[in-house]
PDB file of C-alpha atoms in Angstrom:
ATOM      1  CA  MET F   1     -77.102-185.582 -46.249  1.00  0.00           C
ATOM      2  CA  GLU F   2     -75.831-183.297 -48.994  1.00  0.00           C
ATOM      3  CA  ASN F   3     -78.144-180.650 -50.408  1.00  0.00           C
ATOM      4  CA  THR F   4     -78.135-181.091 -54.186  1.00  0.00           C
ATOM      5  CA  THR F   5     -80.778-178.483 -54.959  1.00  0.00           C
ATOM      6  CA  GLU F   6     -79.759-176.635 -58.091  1.00  0.00           C
ATOM      7  CA  ILE F   7     -80.340-172.893 -58.152  1.00  0.00           C
ATOM      8  CA  PHE F   8     -80.895-171.423 -61.597  1.00  0.00           C
ATOM      9  CA  ASP F   9     -79.679-168.007 -62.605  1.00  0.00           C
ATOM     10  CA  ILE F  10     -81.689-166.076 -65.166  1.00  0.00           C
ATOM     11  CA  GLU F  11     -78.551-165.666 -67.300  1.00  0.00           C
ATOM     12  CA  ASP F  12     -78.189-169.470 -67.414  1.00  0.00           C
ATOM     13  CA  ALA F  13     -81.816-170.096 -68.374  1.00  0.00           C
ATOM     14  CA  ASP F  14     -82.415-172.459 -71.241  1.00  0.00           C
ATOM     15  CA  ILE F  15     -84.629-170.117 -73.201  1.00  0.00           C
ATOM     16  CA  ASP F  16     -86.211-171.484 -76.320  1.00  0.00           C
ATOM     17  CA  CYS F  17     -85.682-169.481 -79.486  1.00  0.00           C
ATOM     18  CA  ASP F  18     -89.455-169.113 -79.437  1.00  0.00           C
ATOM     19  CA  PRO F  19     -90.313-165.927 -77.524  1.00  0.00           C
ATOM     20  CA  SER F  20     -93.814-167.319 -76.984  1.00  0.00           C
ATOM     21  CA  SER F  21     -92.526-170.221 -74.863  1.00  0.00           C
ATOM     22  CA  ASP F  22     -93.633-170.241 -71.265  1.00  0.00           C
ATOM     23  CA  GLU F  23     -90.093-169.854 -69.901  1.00  0.00           C
ATOM     24  CA  SER F  24     -89.360-166.956 -72.244  1.00  0.00           C
ATOM     25  CA  LYS F  25     -92.569-165.244 -71.160  1.00  0.00           C
ATOM     26  CA  LEU F  26     -91.698-165.769 -67.486  1.00  0.00           C
ATOM     27  CA  ILE F  27     -88.195-164.347 -67.889  1.00  0.00           C
ATOM     28  CA  THR F  28     -89.431-161.358 -69.886  1.00  0.00           C
ATOM     29  CA  PHE F  29     -92.161-160.696 -67.319  1.00  0.00           C
ATOM     30  CA  LEU F  30     -89.666-160.740 -64.446  1.00  0.00           C
ATOM     31  CA  GLU F  31     -87.030-158.654 -66.238  1.00  0.00           C
ATOM     32  CA  GLU F  32     -89.543-155.969 -67.223  1.00  0.00           C
ATOM     33  CA  ARG F  33     -90.510-155.548 -63.563  1.00  0.00           C
ATOM     34  CA  GLY F  34     -87.014-155.724 -62.095  1.00  0.00           C
ATOM     35  CA  LEU F  35     -87.733-159.103 -60.523  1.00  0.00           C
ATOM     36  CA  SER F  36     -84.975-161.203 -62.090  1.00  0.00           C
ATOM     37  CA  SER F  37     -83.701-162.176 -58.644  1.00  0.00           C
ATOM     38  CA  SER F  38     -86.892-164.180 -58.036  1.00  0.00           C
ATOM     39  CA  TYR F  39     -86.343-166.380 -61.119  1.00  0.00           C
ATOM     40  CA  PRO F  40     -84.186-169.056 -59.435  1.00  0.00           C
ATOM     41  CA  TYR F  41     -86.809-169.625 -56.754  1.00  0.00           C
ATOM     42  CA  LEU F  42     -89.707-169.758 -59.211  1.00  0.00           C
ATOM     43  CA  LYS F  43     -87.803-172.108 -61.534  1.00  0.00           C
ATOM     44  CA  LYS F  44     -86.823-174.427 -58.677  1.00  0.00           C
ATOM     45  CA  SER F  45     -90.485-174.686 -57.651  1.00  0.00           C
ATOM     46  CA  GLN F  46     -91.643-175.221 -61.241  1.00  0.00           C
ATOM     47  CA  VAL F  47     -93.666-172.005 -61.314  1.00  0.00           C
ATOM     48  CA  THR F  48     -94.544-171.115 -64.886  1.00  0.00           C
ATOM     49  CA  PHE F  49     -95.650-167.886 -66.517  1.00  0.00           C
ATOM     50  CA  GLU F  50     -99.116-169.378 -66.777  1.00  0.00           C
ATOM     51  CA  SER F  51     -99.246-170.278 -63.074  1.00  0.00           C
ATOM     52  CA  LEU F  52     -98.042-166.860 -61.795  1.00  0.00           C
ATOM     53  CA  GLU F  53    -101.527-165.407 -61.525  1.00  0.00           C
ATOM     54  CA  TYR F  54    -102.684-168.314 -59.356  1.00  0.00           C
ATOM     55  CA  LEU F  55     -99.968-168.039 -56.692  1.00  0.00           C
ATOM     56  CA  THR F  56    -101.376-167.321 -53.257  1.00  0.00           C
ATOM     57  CA  GLU F  57     -99.570-165.375 -50.549  1.00  0.00           C
ATOM     58  CA  ASP F  58     -98.734-168.710 -48.882  1.00  0.00           C
ATOM     59  CA  ASP F  59     -97.349-170.080 -52.151  1.00  0.00           C
ATOM     60  CA  ILE F  60     -95.121-167.027 -52.557  1.00  0.00           C
ATOM     61  CA  LYS F  61     -93.895-167.356 -48.976  1.00  0.00           C
ATOM     62  CA  GLU F  62     -93.008-171.003 -49.567  1.00  0.00           C
ATOM     63  CA  VAL F  63     -91.394-170.502 -52.990  1.00  0.00           C
ATOM     64  CA  ILE F  64     -89.424-167.286 -52.434  1.00  0.00           C
ATOM     65  CA  THR F  65     -87.795-167.690 -49.044  1.00  0.00           C
ATOM     66  CA  PRO F  66     -85.594-164.552 -48.851  1.00  0.00           C
ATOM     67  CA  VAL F  67     -87.859-161.894 -47.337  1.00  0.00           C
ATOM     68  CA  GLY F  68     -86.501-158.968 -49.377  1.00  0.00           C
ATOM     69  CA  ILE F  69     -86.912-160.716 -52.728  1.00  0.00           C
ATOM     70  CA  ARG F  70     -90.353-161.967 -51.698  1.00  0.00           C
ATOM     71  CA  ALA F  71     -91.489-158.472 -50.660  1.00  0.00           C
ATOM     72  CA  LEU F  72     -90.436-156.994 -54.004  1.00  0.00           C
ATOM     73  CA  PHE F  73     -92.099-159.827 -55.902  1.00  0.00           C
ATOM     74  CA  ARG F  74     -95.394-159.318 -54.052  1.00  0.00           C
ATOM     75  CA  ALA F  75     -95.282-155.571 -54.628  1.00  0.00           C
ATOM     76  CA  LYS F  76     -94.303-155.616 -58.301  1.00  0.00           C
ATOM     77  CA  ARG F  77     -95.807-158.737 -59.875  1.00  0.00           C
ATOM     78  CA  PHE F  78     -99.019-157.021 -60.928  1.00  0.00           C
ATOM     79  CA  GLU F  79     -97.461-153.695 -61.921  1.00  0.00           C
ATOM     80  CA  SER F  80     -97.316-152.721 -65.563  1.00  0.00           C
ATOM     81  CA  ALA F  81     -93.984-153.315 -67.207  1.00  0.00           C
ATOM     82  CA  SER F  82     -91.656-150.339 -67.060  1.00  0.00           C
TER      83      SER F  82
END
């Protein structure tokens, strides 16, 4: 069985011209915290900017499988933007 899961890159994101769109907010949030590498995993799992605050540790473990990216995401997601 062929794996057809598409991985999204933040540079390929279909960002609306509207900076208030949920996807734009998510991308900006991640970029400001140096977490762009987590975008493909969040996008694939349909995590939105609005749903970020509700992710549990188990959710994060399931969504972001690479340990290094997951560790950075956990550490930085609630930091103020730099």
